[in-house]
């Protein structure tokens, strides 16, 4: 398989100040082995875009504990108290975004939209600094697309072309972030010969590198 | 009532608001308990914003599959006929008005139907998760919570904490009362007759419009 | 199966002046048996939202020939010359929309967005009457959501709950229109017992009625 | 050259613009022919806006599956590793810049890289289909067409027909020449030496910037 790389090569994809989108929801569907390699590297000042702050010692939580994260864009950080502490100490910049807005911003980034209008967040702190557009007497927030340098994705099955299939609730943010970054690195639970073409959730054209879990 | 009895009482009363065929999203905590009291004669489809419809009960220890979890990251099961999807589809369902009822806890609610449940500045910043989208997108928003925070009013004239959304709450259900947000204010439509109306008024900062409320029936 | 109806009941879902979204792309993935029932009914002044105008005697083309369509919103009408003729004679109102914009407008209608920004159509007739929004010196058209009264959808497999799976290139507009209308009627090629929950493309909560093809 | 030779000549020259790993969308008509000339030593993934990547050649009569069609509704096949998706995903791929090259025919192109190929007012109104999204979203836009319409110029100073998009064309390939749209105008970078430079200039209304063009090599 052409796109398969050894875990030791992951550090070559990293650089200081980069932005990384991380798949998973409360660490379910998060590529832990890729995160472990980022922890081993000395890359710093990362901006992380993820649903949440992970858990203590799990997922994005490992990068936060290790002081590698400068900024976190997420919808929820409540299950990782360390993130809250670092935030109030001014050591971690946190942008909290409604979950539906966050995933839609990433989708817009991946699908070439300049932004979208949503009612979510109207009349709340989420409005701050955003343009409000009025249509037929209804107000909407104009939300802008988000893109990043690298997406790290967890796929249950990856075929020899790099096509990915996600299962159960591990899917969550994974297929969406895979469209919105310059490079996409997938942790495959299983590498398989082929996937039924109707069931492929991330087409191979989005995938740059694949590592095989546990190898 | 003990704390767990209060929670069960509220959850049971919430369950009476659900109708056959409803798509329902239950928040983490007390609202999750509602699933235990859904009437046997109706079918309700539980949506979980992390990517499923047909959320079933927690599995027994030996049947845990950590690939099937709820929005709190806890193991659950999938009911027959249920399915999985990605977060973008999930919030399309939520924002698009395809969720009939969302049940959430809250720190504060006010008589305009605004609510605050995602941040206590300087103290606790969990984040809004999917709550802002849920209360904005769902057809009916039910707040299920204890009436006060250890005696301190949570049902206010106007929320003092940063809002989760403005004017989105339809119904507030507590161990003391059921209150409906209407154009002209907050109506006390049912009360738990183990409390007096005066006690309920005293525990509520919001102005309650009281017009022949019935007694809360929770079997 | 609770949602299954007899074809003879389709006429009860129709009313004059209604709007119908029709699945399919050049009639591939179009529910022809549902369209035949609409042709048999005397419903008129329909607004059709579809990728194209179908072909002569096929798909939406049958409704156009039968004089039931007042307005057509589509991206392409070139393969049905009758649509072009009726349009130039003033007998059919046609709104031509870029295909990517059209499907995104339908998605916005189904997913509760107030609109979106796209570069597609800038500097062309597609701009007419639309708001232009400038962000960081780039211009975008603000495109608005579309919804309709009824979606008619072609599903390869429909299970007993009403979940739908589409195969091959019959998928096209089908899963998207199923999110954006008050009622959804599916023509099932096969009714099956169940579909793997990872592969369901239209959750049953969107589906109101199902007819079984050839029955 | 006969008409079919002209078309083959143009398609062959276009195929030389493709690189290993490119995602390519070929328009209906002449551009479709490009698929027949993709160099054997590279792998190119053909995207079809109706919902597939990995579009393969038309099947033999007995292998036709009308569930697998191209954007013209004609039967095709799926290459190994290819997949299907819905129209929303398809245009996410197109508008999101994930298509490396789109090859389209056109009625007119001008020296600013604007093109017109979806309507002749009062005469022909086929509609834009996916063309506006493709030329706006794809990384490289190649127009593949005959140089003139029976002697009438199609490569103009400024399009006279309603535009498909402004300033989006990168390369124009005809049976006479290869022209590149740059900041300062339209450059003649290659020419077919069965024509003289003068003949090419005469067949082109646009101002051609000519600076040592090489000879079109199409084997």
mmCIF file of C-alpha atoms in Angstrom, chain C residues 25-26 28 51 74-79 84 87 96-101 103-104 107 116 118-126 154 156 167-173 175-176 189, chain D residues 49-52 65-74 84-88 91-92 95 118-119 121 125-134 136-137 162-166 168:
data_model
loop_
_atom_site.group_PDB
_atom_site.id
_atom_site.type_symbol
_atom_site.label_atom_id
_atom_site.label_comp_id
_atom_site.label_asym_id
_atom_site.label_seq_id
_atom_site.Cartn_x
_atom_site.Cartn_y
_atom_site.Cartn_z
ATOM 1 C CA UNK C 25 -29.751 12.765 -12.357
ATOM 2 C CA UNK C 26 -30.755 12.548 -16.014
ATOM 3 C CA UNK C 28 -30.885 7.771 -13.107
ATOM 4 C CA UNK C 51 -31.176 18.433 -11.033
ATOM 5 C CA UNK C 74 -32.873 22.884 -12.113
ATOM 6 C CA UNK C 75 -29.245 23.074 -13.203
ATOM 7 C CA UNK C 76 -29.653 21.730 -16.737
ATOM 8 C CA UNK C 77 -32.545 21.267 -19.150
ATOM 9 C CA UNK C 78 -30.582 20.509 -22.326
ATOM 10 C CA UNK C 79 -31.552 16.834 -22.625
ATOM 11 C CA UNK C 84 -36.656 24.619 -23.583
ATOM 12 C CA UNK C 87 -39.785 27.952 -21.519
ATOM 13 C CA UNK C 96 -31.391 27.692 -13.757
ATOM 14 C CA UNK C 97 -29.006 27.292 -10.829
ATOM 15 C CA UNK C 98 -25.452 25.930 -10.742
ATOM 16 C CA UNK C 99 -25.656 22.287 -9.708
ATOM 17 C CA UNK C 100 -23.389 22.665 -6.673
ATOM 18 C CA UNK C 101 -25.327 25.695 -5.497
ATOM 19 C CA UNK C 103 -27.728 20.848 -3.975
ATOM 20 C CA UNK C 104 -26.203 23.063 -1.272
ATOM 21 C CA UNK C 107 -28.903 20.832 2.081
ATOM 22 C CA UNK C 116 -24.218 30.112 2.590
ATOM 23 C CA UNK C 118 -20.124 30.673 -2.563
ATOM 24 C CA UNK C 119 -17.907 32.014 -5.339
ATOM 25 C CA UNK C 120 -19.807 29.981 -7.926
ATOM 26 C CA UNK C 121 -21.744 32.266 -10.235
ATOM 27 C CA UNK C 122 -19.827 35.467 -9.437
ATOM 28 C CA UNK C 123 -19.722 37.744 -12.443
ATOM 29 C CA UNK C 124 -22.524 35.823 -14.196
ATOM 30 C CA UNK C 125 -26.311 36.067 -14.572
ATOM 31 C CA UNK C 126 -26.555 33.879 -11.447
ATOM 32 C CA UNK C 154 -35.599 6.401 -5.217
ATOM 33 C CA UNK C 156 -32.377 0.686 -3.716
ATOM 34 C CA UNK C 167 -26.424 2.275 -4.558
ATOM 35 C CA UNK C 168 -23.994 3.405 -7.249
ATOM 36 C CA UNK C 169 -24.803 6.636 -9.074
ATOM 37 C CA UNK C 170 -28.523 6.415 -8.284
ATOM 38 C CA UNK C 171 -27.699 8.157 -4.995
ATOM 39 C CA UNK C 172 -27.124 11.695 -6.376
ATOM 40 C CA UNK C 173 -29.754 14.175 -5.064
ATOM 41 C CA UNK C 175 -30.434 11.575 0.332
ATOM 42 C CA UNK C 176 -30.233 15.375 0.323
ATOM 43 C CA UNK C 189 -36.552 -1.191 -5.365
ATOM 44 C CA UNK D 49 -20.176 15.202 -10.709
ATOM 45 C CA UNK D 50 -23.214 12.927 -10.543
ATOM 46 C CA UNK D 51 -21.410 11.018 -7.812
ATOM 47 C CA UNK D 52 -18.304 8.957 -8.428
ATOM 48 C CA UNK D 65 -25.598 -1.439 -15.575
ATOM 49 C CA UNK D 66 -27.820 1.635 -15.816
ATOM 50 C CA UNK D 67 -27.198 2.321 -12.111
ATOM 51 C CA UNK D 68 -23.633 3.314 -13.077
ATOM 52 C CA UNK D 69 -23.713 6.347 -15.357
ATOM 53 C CA UNK D 70 -21.733 9.482 -16.109
ATOM 54 C CA UNK D 71 -22.958 13.069 -15.870
ATOM 55 C CA UNK D 72 -24.563 12.683 -19.287
ATOM 56 C CA UNK D 73 -26.622 9.739 -18.054
ATOM 57 C CA UNK D 74 -24.649 7.283 -20.224
ATOM 58 C CA UNK D 84 -19.848 6.545 -5.100
ATOM 59 C CA UNK D 85 -21.216 9.501 -3.160
ATOM 60 C CA UNK D 86 -24.165 11.910 -3.164
ATOM 61 C CA UNK D 87 -24.338 15.224 -5.035
ATOM 62 C CA UNK D 88 -23.638 17.292 -1.943
ATOM 63 C CA UNK D 91 -19.768 19.390 -5.122
ATOM 64 C CA UNK D 92 -17.946 19.614 -1.799
ATOM 65 C CA UNK D 95 -15.898 23.514 -4.909
ATOM 66 C CA UNK D 118 -24.199 27.521 -20.951
ATOM 67 C CA UNK D 119 -26.616 29.699 -22.849
ATOM 68 C CA UNK D 121 -30.010 33.788 -25.323
ATOM 69 C CA UNK D 125 -30.654 27.359 -22.954
ATOM 70 C CA UNK D 126 -29.199 24.055 -21.819
ATOM 71 C CA UNK D 127 -28.221 25.382 -18.389
ATOM 72 C CA UNK D 128 -24.908 25.396 -16.593
ATOM 73 C CA UNK D 129 -25.173 21.985 -14.912
ATOM 74 C CA UNK D 130 -22.025 21.628 -12.835
ATOM 75 C CA UNK D 131 -19.845 23.788 -15.088
ATOM 76 C CA UNK D 132 -19.911 26.963 -12.987
ATOM 77 C CA UNK D 133 -18.864 25.063 -9.859
ATOM 78 C CA UNK D 134 -16.212 23.107 -11.751
ATOM 79 C CA UNK D 136 -14.654 28.046 -10.019
ATOM 80 C CA UNK D 137 -13.499 25.189 -7.801
ATOM 81 C CA UNK D 162 -23.438 35.345 -20.801
ATOM 82 C CA UNK D 163 -20.470 34.092 -18.789
ATOM 83 C CA UNK D 164 -20.050 30.755 -17.064
ATOM 84 C CA UNK D 165 -17.318 32.306 -14.896
ATOM 85 C CA UNK D 166 -14.926 35.224 -14.871
ATOM 86 C CA UNK D 168 -11.052 31.113 -14.281
#
